[in-house]
mmCIF file of C-alpha atoms in Angstrom:
data_model
loop_
_atom_site.group_PDB
_atom_site.id
_atom_site.type_symbol
_atom_site.label_atom_id
_atom_site.label_comp_id
_atom_site.label_asym_id
_atom_site.label_seq_id
_atom_site.Cartn_x
_atom_site.Cartn_y
_atom_site.Cartn_z
ATOM 1 C CA MET I 1 21.678 41.935 45.220
ATOM 2 C CA LEU I 2 24.685 40.063 47.445
ATOM 3 C CA SER I 3 24.066 39.418 50.757
ATOM 4 C CA GLY I 4 26.358 40.119 53.437
ATOM 5 C CA ASP I 5 27.197 36.512 53.643
ATOM 6 C CA THR I 6 27.825 35.921 49.941
ATOM 7 C CA ILE I 7 29.906 39.468 49.683
ATOM 8 C CA PHE I 8 32.412 37.973 52.304
ATOM 9 C CA GLN I 9 32.151 34.849 51.364
ATOM 10 C CA ILE I 10 33.406 36.112 47.625
ATOM 11 C CA PHE I 11 36.213 38.708 49.034
ATOM 12 C CA LEU I 12 37.750 35.338 51.380
ATOM 13 C CA ILE I 13 38.322 33.513 48.088
ATOM 14 C CA PHE I 14 39.461 36.243 46.009
ATOM 15 C CA GLN I 15 41.892 36.715 48.921
ATOM 16 C CA PHE I 16 42.778 34.016 48.948
ATOM 17 C CA CYS I 17 44.108 32.737 45.808
ATOM 18 C CA LEU I 18 46.155 36.270 45.199
ATOM 19 C CA GLY I 19 47.369 35.523 48.559
ATOM 20 C CA VAL I 20 48.508 32.409 46.999
ATOM 21 C CA ILE I 21 49.209 33.209 43.596
ATOM 22 C CA GLY I 22 51.727 36.856 45.353
ATOM 23 C CA ASN I 23 52.833 34.462 47.345
ATOM 24 C CA SER I 24 54.100 31.588 45.560
ATOM 25 C CA SER I 25 55.026 33.229 42.716
ATOM 26 C CA LEU I 26 57.634 35.320 45.289
ATOM 27 C CA ILE I 27 58.755 31.951 46.283
ATOM 28 C CA MET I 28 59.839 30.687 42.854
ATOM 29 C CA LEU I 29 60.885 34.276 42.166
ATOM 30 C CA TYR I 30 63.578 33.977 44.857
ATOM 31 C CA ILE I 31 64.332 30.277 43.973
ATOM 32 C CA TYR I 32 64.756 30.692 40.142
ATOM 33 C CA THR I 33 67.574 34.264 41.395
ATOM 34 C CA PHE I 34 69.235 31.806 43.968
ATOM 35 C CA PHE I 35 69.203 28.558 41.733
ATOM 36 C CA PHE I 36 69.759 30.831 37.949
ATOM 37 C CA ARG I 37 70.580 34.277 38.750
ATOM 38 C CA PRO I 38 73.124 34.218 41.208
ATOM 39 C CA HIS I 39 74.855 36.980 40.056
ATOM 40 C CA PHE I 40 71.059 38.942 41.638
ATOM 41 C CA LYS I 41 71.241 37.167 45.007
ATOM 42 C CA LYS I 42 71.123 39.761 48.289
ATOM 43 C CA LEU I 43 71.593 38.620 52.030
ATOM 44 C CA ILE I 44 68.284 40.812 52.022
ATOM 45 C CA ASP I 45 66.342 38.230 50.135
ATOM 46 C CA SER I 46 67.316 35.784 52.542
ATOM 47 C CA VAL I 47 65.109 37.429 55.185
ATOM 48 C CA PHE I 48 62.498 38.154 51.906
ATOM 49 C CA MET I 49 61.415 34.118 51.182
ATOM 50 C CA HIS I 50 60.971 33.492 54.871
ATOM 51 C CA LEU I 51 59.091 36.305 55.416
ATOM 52 C CA THR I 52 57.472 35.539 52.319
ATOM 53 C CA ILE I 53 57.129 31.231 53.029
ATOM 54 C CA VAL I 54 55.388 32.033 56.706
ATOM 55 C CA ASN I 55 53.325 34.794 55.238
ATOM 56 C CA MET I 56 51.937 32.357 52.287
ATOM 57 C CA SER I 57 51.372 30.082 55.983
ATOM 58 C CA THR I 58 49.292 32.432 57.962
ATOM 59 C CA ILE I 59 46.761 32.534 54.916
ATOM 60 C CA MET I 60 46.986 28.774 54.404
ATOM 61 C CA PHE I 61 46.216 27.865 58.037
ATOM 62 C CA THR I 62 43.739 31.221 58.399
ATOM 63 C CA VAL I 63 41.212 31.590 55.215
ATOM 64 C CA ILE I 64 40.797 27.515 54.773
ATOM 65 C CA LYS I 65 39.082 27.298 57.697
ATOM 66 C CA ASP I 66 37.470 29.974 58.115
ATOM 67 C CA ILE I 67 36.197 29.644 53.889
ATOM 68 C CA MET I 68 35.270 26.167 55.512
ATOM 69 C CA PHE I 69 32.983 27.911 57.980
ATOM 70 C CA SER I 70 31.649 30.892 55.775
ATOM 71 C CA PHE I 71 30.103 27.754 53.512
ATOM 72 C CA ARG I 72 28.569 25.836 57.010
ATOM 73 C CA VAL I 73 30.866 23.227 56.560
ATOM 74 C CA PRO I 74 29.742 21.314 59.241
ATOM 75 C CA ASN I 75 32.088 19.849 61.867
ATOM 76 C CA PHE I 76 35.711 20.829 59.080
ATOM 77 C CA LEU I 77 37.480 21.468 62.504
ATOM 78 C CA ASP I 78 37.554 18.795 65.681
ATOM 79 C CA ASP I 79 39.543 18.873 69.253
ATOM 80 C CA VAL I 80 43.284 17.940 67.344
ATOM 81 C CA GLY I 81 42.489 20.189 64.448
ATOM 82 C CA CYS I 82 41.962 22.663 66.180
ATOM 83 C CA LYS I 83 44.968 22.618 67.970
ATOM 84 C CA ALA I 84 47.031 22.079 64.922
ATOM 85 C CA VAL I 85 46.050 24.979 62.833
ATOM 86 C CA LEU I 86 45.276 27.688 65.257
ATOM 87 C CA PHE I 87 49.681 26.336 66.815
ATOM 88 C CA SER I 88 50.269 27.168 62.742
ATOM 89 C CA PHE I 89 48.883 30.274 62.275
ATOM 90 C CA ARG I 90 50.085 31.445 65.566
ATOM 91 C CA VAL I 91 53.383 30.661 64.853
ATOM 92 C CA SER I 92 53.358 31.432 61.763
ATOM 93 C CA ARG I 93 51.822 35.324 62.180
ATOM 94 C CA GLY I 94 54.025 35.371 65.266
ATOM 95 C CA LEU I 95 57.777 35.276 62.758
ATOM 96 C CA SER I 96 55.511 36.780 59.819
ATOM 97 C CA ILE I 97 55.846 39.708 62.638
ATOM 98 C CA CYS I 98 59.453 39.139 63.999
ATOM 99 C CA THR I 99 61.083 38.665 59.795
ATOM 100 C CA THR I 100 59.792 41.844 59.346
ATOM 101 C CA SER I 101 61.088 44.063 62.740
ATOM 102 C CA VAL I 102 64.372 42.185 61.451
ATOM 103 C CA LEU I 103 63.761 42.999 58.224
ATOM 104 C CA SER I 104 63.411 46.404 59.565
ATOM 105 C CA THR I 105 66.256 46.519 61.312
ATOM 106 C CA PHE I 106 68.967 45.378 59.236
ATOM 107 C CA GLN I 107 67.950 48.251 56.727
ATOM 108 C CA VAL I 108 68.847 50.570 59.735
ATOM 109 C CA ILE I 109 73.246 48.868 60.149
ATOM 110 C CA THR I 110 72.664 48.929 55.737
ATOM 111 C CA ILE I 111 72.204 52.520 55.660
ATOM 112 C CA THR I 112 74.159 53.935 58.725
ATOM 113 C CA PRO I 113 77.450 54.962 57.523
ATOM 114 C CA SER I 114 80.068 52.813 58.870
ATOM 115 C CA ASN I 115 82.197 55.895 60.305
ATOM 116 C CA SER I 116 81.333 54.685 63.444
ATOM 117 C CA LYS I 117 83.161 51.237 64.858
ATOM 118 C CA LEU I 118 79.195 49.752 65.941
ATOM 119 C CA ALA I 119 78.428 50.563 61.846
ATOM 120 C CA SER I 120 81.360 48.745 60.939
ATOM 121 C CA TRP I 121 81.332 45.309 63.066
ATOM 122 C CA LEU I 122 77.374 44.984 63.241
ATOM 123 C CA LYS I 123 77.724 45.332 58.956
ATOM 124 C CA SER I 124 80.567 42.512 59.041
ATOM 125 C CA ARG I 125 78.370 40.090 60.864
ATOM 126 C CA LEU I 126 74.752 40.306 58.915
ATOM 127 C CA SER I 127 74.818 37.371 57.359
ATOM 128 C CA MET I 128 75.419 35.430 61.638
ATOM 129 C CA TRP I 129 73.118 37.970 62.840
ATOM 130 C CA ILE I 130 70.218 37.338 60.492
ATOM 131 C CA PHE I 131 70.484 34.399 61.257
ATOM 132 C CA SER I 132 70.618 34.121 65.080
ATOM 133 C CA SER I 133 68.311 36.578 64.912
ATOM 134 C CA LEU I 134 65.462 34.195 62.611
ATOM 135 C CA LEU I 135 66.452 31.504 64.738
ATOM 136 C CA CYS I 136 65.640 32.431 67.923
ATOM 137 C CA SER I 137 62.011 34.263 65.994
ATOM 138 C CA TRP I 138 61.681 30.072 66.109
ATOM 139 C CA LEU I 139 61.737 29.298 68.948
ATOM 140 C CA ILE I 140 60.479 31.436 70.960
ATOM 141 C CA ASN I 141 57.090 31.310 68.857
ATOM 142 C CA LEU I 142 57.909 27.466 69.660
ATOM 143 C CA LEU I 143 57.624 27.646 73.221
ATOM 144 C CA ILE I 144 55.083 30.398 73.166
ATOM 145 C CA TYR I 145 52.627 28.723 71.167
ATOM 146 C CA GLY I 146 53.261 25.069 71.910
ATOM 147 C CA TYR I 147 51.295 27.159 75.582
ATOM 148 C CA MET I 148 48.354 27.210 73.747
ATOM 149 C CA LEU I 149 48.014 23.952 72.012
ATOM 150 C CA ASP I 150 46.601 23.196 75.627
ATOM 151 C CA LEU I 151 44.415 25.554 75.390
ATOM 152 C CA VAL I 152 41.842 25.733 72.283
ATOM 153 C CA ILE I 153 39.699 23.177 71.681
ATOM 154 C CA ALA I 154 37.389 22.298 69.296
ATOM 155 C CA LYS I 155 33.578 24.171 68.795
ATOM 156 C CA THR I 156 30.408 22.027 70.075
ATOM 157 C CA ASN I 157 26.182 22.671 70.320
ATOM 158 C CA THR I 158 27.064 22.989 74.039
ATOM 159 C CA SER I 159 29.313 24.775 73.916
ATOM 160 C CA HIS I 160 28.850 28.069 75.842
ATOM 161 C CA ILE I 161 31.426 30.403 76.602
ATOM 162 C CA SER I 162 31.457 34.453 78.163
ATOM 163 C CA HIS I 163 34.779 35.352 76.762
ATOM 164 C CA GLY I 164 37.826 34.779 76.163
ATOM 165 C CA TYR I 165 39.358 32.578 72.155
ATOM 166 C CA SER I 166 36.477 31.885 69.894
ATOM 167 C CA HIS I 167 36.584 32.139 66.591
ATOM 168 C CA GLY I 168 35.082 30.281 63.931
ATOM 169 C CA TYR I 169 35.661 26.140 64.834
ATOM 170 C CA CYS I 170 37.276 26.337 68.016
ATOM 171 C CA GLN I 171 37.064 27.986 71.523
ATOM 172 C CA ASN I 172 39.539 28.009 74.305
ATOM 173 C CA LYS I 173 38.642 25.501 77.430
ATOM 174 C CA ARG I 174 35.483 26.805 79.501
ATOM 175 C CA ASP I 175 37.840 26.146 82.778
ATOM 176 C CA GLY I 176 41.280 28.038 80.716
ATOM 177 C CA GLY I 177 39.693 31.215 80.927
ATOM 178 C CA HIS I 178 41.618 33.059 83.203
ATOM 179 C CA ASN I 179 44.383 31.085 82.145
ATOM 180 C CA SER I 180 43.965 32.239 78.740
ATOM 181 C CA GLY I 181 44.256 35.553 80.051
ATOM 182 C CA TRP I 182 47.318 35.652 80.845
ATOM 183 C CA PHE I 183 48.306 33.690 78.152
ATOM 184 C CA PHE I 184 46.818 36.582 75.677
ATOM 185 C CA SER I 185 48.893 38.817 77.677
ATOM 186 C CA LEU I 186 51.977 37.316 77.150
ATOM 187 C CA ILE I 187 51.081 37.648 73.540
ATOM 188 C CA ILE I 188 50.589 40.868 73.446
ATOM 189 C CA THR I 189 53.288 41.755 74.738
ATOM 190 C CA HIS I 190 56.013 39.251 72.730
ATOM 191 C CA ASP I 191 54.135 41.383 69.724
ATOM 192 C CA LEU I 192 54.284 44.597 70.881
ATOM 193 C CA PHE I 193 58.095 44.327 71.595
ATOM 194 C CA TYR I 194 58.581 44.042 67.705
ATOM 195 C CA VAL I 195 56.211 46.776 66.916
ATOM 196 C CA ALA I 196 58.967 48.830 68.557
ATOM 197 C CA VAL I 197 61.466 48.559 67.163
ATOM 198 C CA MET I 198 59.629 48.243 64.231
ATOM 199 C CA MET I 199 58.747 51.544 64.401
ATOM 200 C CA TRP I 200 61.650 52.930 66.425
ATOM 201 C CA ALA I 201 63.686 51.561 62.562
ATOM 202 C CA SER I 202 61.221 53.064 60.852
ATOM 203 C CA LEU I 203 61.776 56.613 62.624
ATOM 204 C CA TYR I 204 65.627 55.998 61.773
ATOM 205 C CA MET I 205 65.073 55.657 58.040
ATOM 206 C CA VAL I 206 62.578 58.231 57.464
ATOM 207 C CA ILE I 207 65.350 60.451 59.390
ATOM 208 C CA PHE I 208 67.455 59.262 57.449
ATOM 209 C CA LEU I 209 66.297 59.928 53.829
ATOM 210 C CA TYR I 210 65.112 63.730 55.446
ATOM 211 C CA ARG I 211 68.414 63.732 55.830
ATOM 212 C CA HIS I 212 69.843 62.479 53.132
ATOM 213 C CA ARG I 213 67.056 65.218 51.106
ATOM 214 C CA LYS I 214 68.351 68.710 52.833
ATOM 215 C CA THR I 215 72.200 67.285 52.067
ATOM 216 C CA ALA I 216 71.563 66.877 48.907
ATOM 217 C CA GLN I 217 69.650 70.610 48.387
ATOM 218 C CA HIS I 218 72.604 71.813 49.826
ATOM 219 C CA LEU I 219 74.401 71.262 47.887
ATOM 220 C CA HIS I 220 72.552 71.841 44.513
ATOM 221 C CA SER I 221 72.024 69.488 43.448
ATOM 222 C CA PRO I 222 68.795 67.545 43.154
ATOM 223 C CA SER I 223 69.906 64.697 40.962
ATOM 224 C CA LEU I 224 70.807 62.883 43.726
ATOM 225 C CA PHE I 225 67.544 62.978 45.419
ATOM 226 C CA SER I 226 66.103 62.512 41.574
ATOM 227 C CA GLN I 227 67.845 59.506 41.157
ATOM 228 C CA PRO I 228 67.027 56.465 44.162
ATOM 229 C CA SER I 229 70.403 54.413 44.477
ATOM 230 C CA PRO I 230 68.581 50.930 44.931
ATOM 231 C CA GLU I 231 69.675 50.961 49.152
ATOM 232 C CA ARG I 232 66.788 54.267 48.549
ATOM 233 C CA LYS I 233 64.839 52.599 46.987
ATOM 234 C CA ALA I 234 65.542 49.292 49.366
ATOM 235 C CA THR I 235 64.016 51.798 52.311
ATOM 236 C CA HIS I 236 61.351 53.099 50.359
ATOM 237 C CA SER I 237 59.811 49.584 50.162
ATOM 238 C CA ILE I 238 60.971 47.984 53.884
ATOM 239 C CA LEU I 239 59.136 52.239 55.269
ATOM 240 C CA SER I 240 55.365 51.179 53.505
ATOM 241 C CA LEU I 241 55.517 47.385 54.139
ATOM 242 C CA VAL I 242 56.052 48.570 57.548
ATOM 243 C CA SER I 243 53.164 51.101 57.960
ATOM 244 C CA CYS I 244 50.455 48.416 56.077
ATOM 245 C CA PHE I 245 52.090 45.722 59.020
ATOM 246 C CA VAL I 246 51.969 48.416 61.969
ATOM 247 C CA LEU I 247 48.077 49.903 60.769
ATOM 248 C CA THR I 248 46.631 46.405 59.366
ATOM 249 C CA TYR I 249 48.395 45.075 63.696
ATOM 250 C CA TRP I 250 46.808 47.730 65.770
ATOM 251 C CA LEU I 251 43.581 47.678 64.273
ATOM 252 C CA ASN I 252 43.690 43.771 64.326
ATOM 253 C CA ASN I 253 44.459 43.584 68.003
ATOM 254 C CA SER I 254 41.127 45.913 68.511
ATOM 255 C CA ILE I 255 38.276 44.784 67.287
ATOM 256 C CA THR I 256 40.548 40.810 68.561
ATOM 257 C CA LEU I 257 40.708 42.851 72.482
ATOM 258 C CA TYR I 258 37.071 43.909 71.963
ATOM 259 C CA GLY I 259 36.145 40.377 71.455
ATOM 260 C CA PHE I 260 37.795 38.361 73.445
ATOM 261 C CA TYR I 261 36.844 40.152 76.406
ATOM 262 C CA ARG I 262 33.333 40.525 74.787
ATOM 263 C CA LYS I 263 30.855 37.730 76.921
ATOM 264 C CA GLU I 264 28.391 37.948 73.605
ATOM 265 C CA LYS I 265 30.632 37.027 70.241
ATOM 266 C CA ILE I 266 29.858 38.631 67.014
ATOM 267 C CA PRO I 267 29.804 36.878 63.579
ATOM 268 C CA GLY I 268 30.860 40.273 62.074
ATOM 269 C CA LEU I 269 33.628 40.636 63.985
ATOM 270 C CA GLU I 270 35.121 37.063 63.202
ATOM 271 C CA ALA I 271 35.247 38.332 59.498
ATOM 272 C CA LEU I 272 36.517 41.796 59.966
ATOM 273 C CA ASP I 273 39.177 39.955 62.056
ATOM 274 C CA THR I 274 39.536 37.045 60.064
ATOM 275 C CA ILE I 275 40.221 39.932 57.063
ATOM 276 C CA LEU I 276 42.271 42.170 58.984
ATOM 277 C CA THR I 277 44.511 39.778 59.955
ATOM 278 C CA THR I 278 46.072 38.603 56.249
ATOM 279 C CA SER I 279 45.334 41.678 55.525
ATOM 280 C CA TYR I 280 49.644 42.159 54.971
ATOM 281 C CA PRO I 281 50.772 38.998 54.250
ATOM 282 C CA THR I 282 48.329 39.387 50.646
ATOM 283 C CA ILE I 283 49.643 42.694 50.426
ATOM 284 C CA CYS I 284 53.838 41.732 51.213
ATOM 285 C CA PRO I 285 54.640 40.530 48.582
ATOM 286 C CA PHE I 286 53.903 43.020 45.968
ATOM 287 C CA PHE I 287 55.760 45.481 47.492
ATOM 288 C CA LEU I 288 58.389 43.157 47.414
ATOM 289 C CA MET I 289 58.147 42.322 43.793
ATOM 290 C CA LYS I 290 57.991 46.592 43.266
ATOM 291 C CA ASN I 291 62.259 46.802 43.255
ATOM 292 C CA ASN I 292 63.445 43.158 42.239
ATOM 293 C CA LYS I 293 66.078 43.672 39.654
ATOM 294 C CA VAL I 294 64.883 40.174 38.198
ATOM 295 C CA ILE I 295 61.067 41.808 37.429
ATOM 296 C CA LEU I 296 63.078 44.763 36.680
ATOM 297 C CA GLN I 297 64.962 43.064 34.172
ATOM 298 C CA PHE I 298 62.175 41.309 32.611
ATOM 299 C CA THR I 299 60.064 44.780 32.148
ATOM 300 C CA SER I 300 62.543 45.962 30.745
ATOM 301 C CA SER I 301 63.203 44.013 28.451
ATOM 302 C CA PHE I 302 59.677 43.577 27.518
ATOM 303 C CA SER I 303 59.441 46.765 27.349
ATOM 304 C CA VAL I 304 62.396 46.729 24.637
ATOM 305 C CA LEU I 305 61.308 44.159 22.697
ATOM 306 C CA ARG I 306 57.371 45.879 22.312
ATOM 307 C CA MET I 307 58.730 49.237 21.618
ATOM 308 C CA THR I 308 61.162 47.474 19.232
ATOM 309 C CA CYS I 309 58.274 45.803 18.035
ATOM 310 C CA PHE I 310 55.913 48.766 17.437
ATOM 311 C CA GLN I 311 59.435 50.469 15.216
ATOM 312 C CA SER I 312 58.980 47.564 12.889
ATOM 313 C CA SER I 313 54.947 47.768 11.508
ATOM 314 C CA LEU I 314 55.500 51.632 11.102
ATOM 315 C CA HIS I 315 58.674 50.593 8.197
ATOM 316 C CA ASP I 316 56.045 48.208 7.642
#
């Protein structure tokens, strides 16, 4: 019978392979679309590609060190390694939160009727707004997590820490407990702002879809809703993405907060924290592939080819 450690190792490797394959496939798909199918290219694809890249980085900088730690590889990260890996991971995760928020807000602006001057003005400047938002996200996350570089060190055999950050090969400094607590509060405040934007945008999209359904029923035209438009399909996909993110975010941060202020660290919590941290980046590309036009065209062509071959075999 497999032990808990072995099951965790297998799950980590499986999650790593699934996340890397899913995200790298989606990145190649966007590159293919940009260069060879430009007529399929949409403005929202640039946001999707940015989200895919940062999710890929989150998986790489989280799971590799945790796989090494689960196999008890000694001294895999030193002080510099801890600072570099954790800084890259936190920036990537922060950008994932910001990009998902930008994505949900983008969809709200897209589906909002252009009757009002504000909606019309925002739609005419969407490309500039997206670029500015993502650039600000980069600057904000680099500034916030640049402060973290001085707080993190590698664990040693003599290291002991009563509370604060401690995970795998790394921990916060002994004399940085108070500062790291303040820093952790800053991170939570930053994340909560973007999560609040996501939840507001999701609520708006749900209300919009509900009203649209009511309108279709009132007109006695169920076909209006039975054949969803591309915008409605994209709205459903983004709602699924945001729901997945919010669920894993709250679970992940509840466990992180509990472990942060607990004097004795629990190895099982670290394992669960790793799984939850990388759940959204792993699942995300498969949500994004669902309504991709290139994939839908390929599957449609494959279905036609398969049906043609089947009919030919029947005639033979």
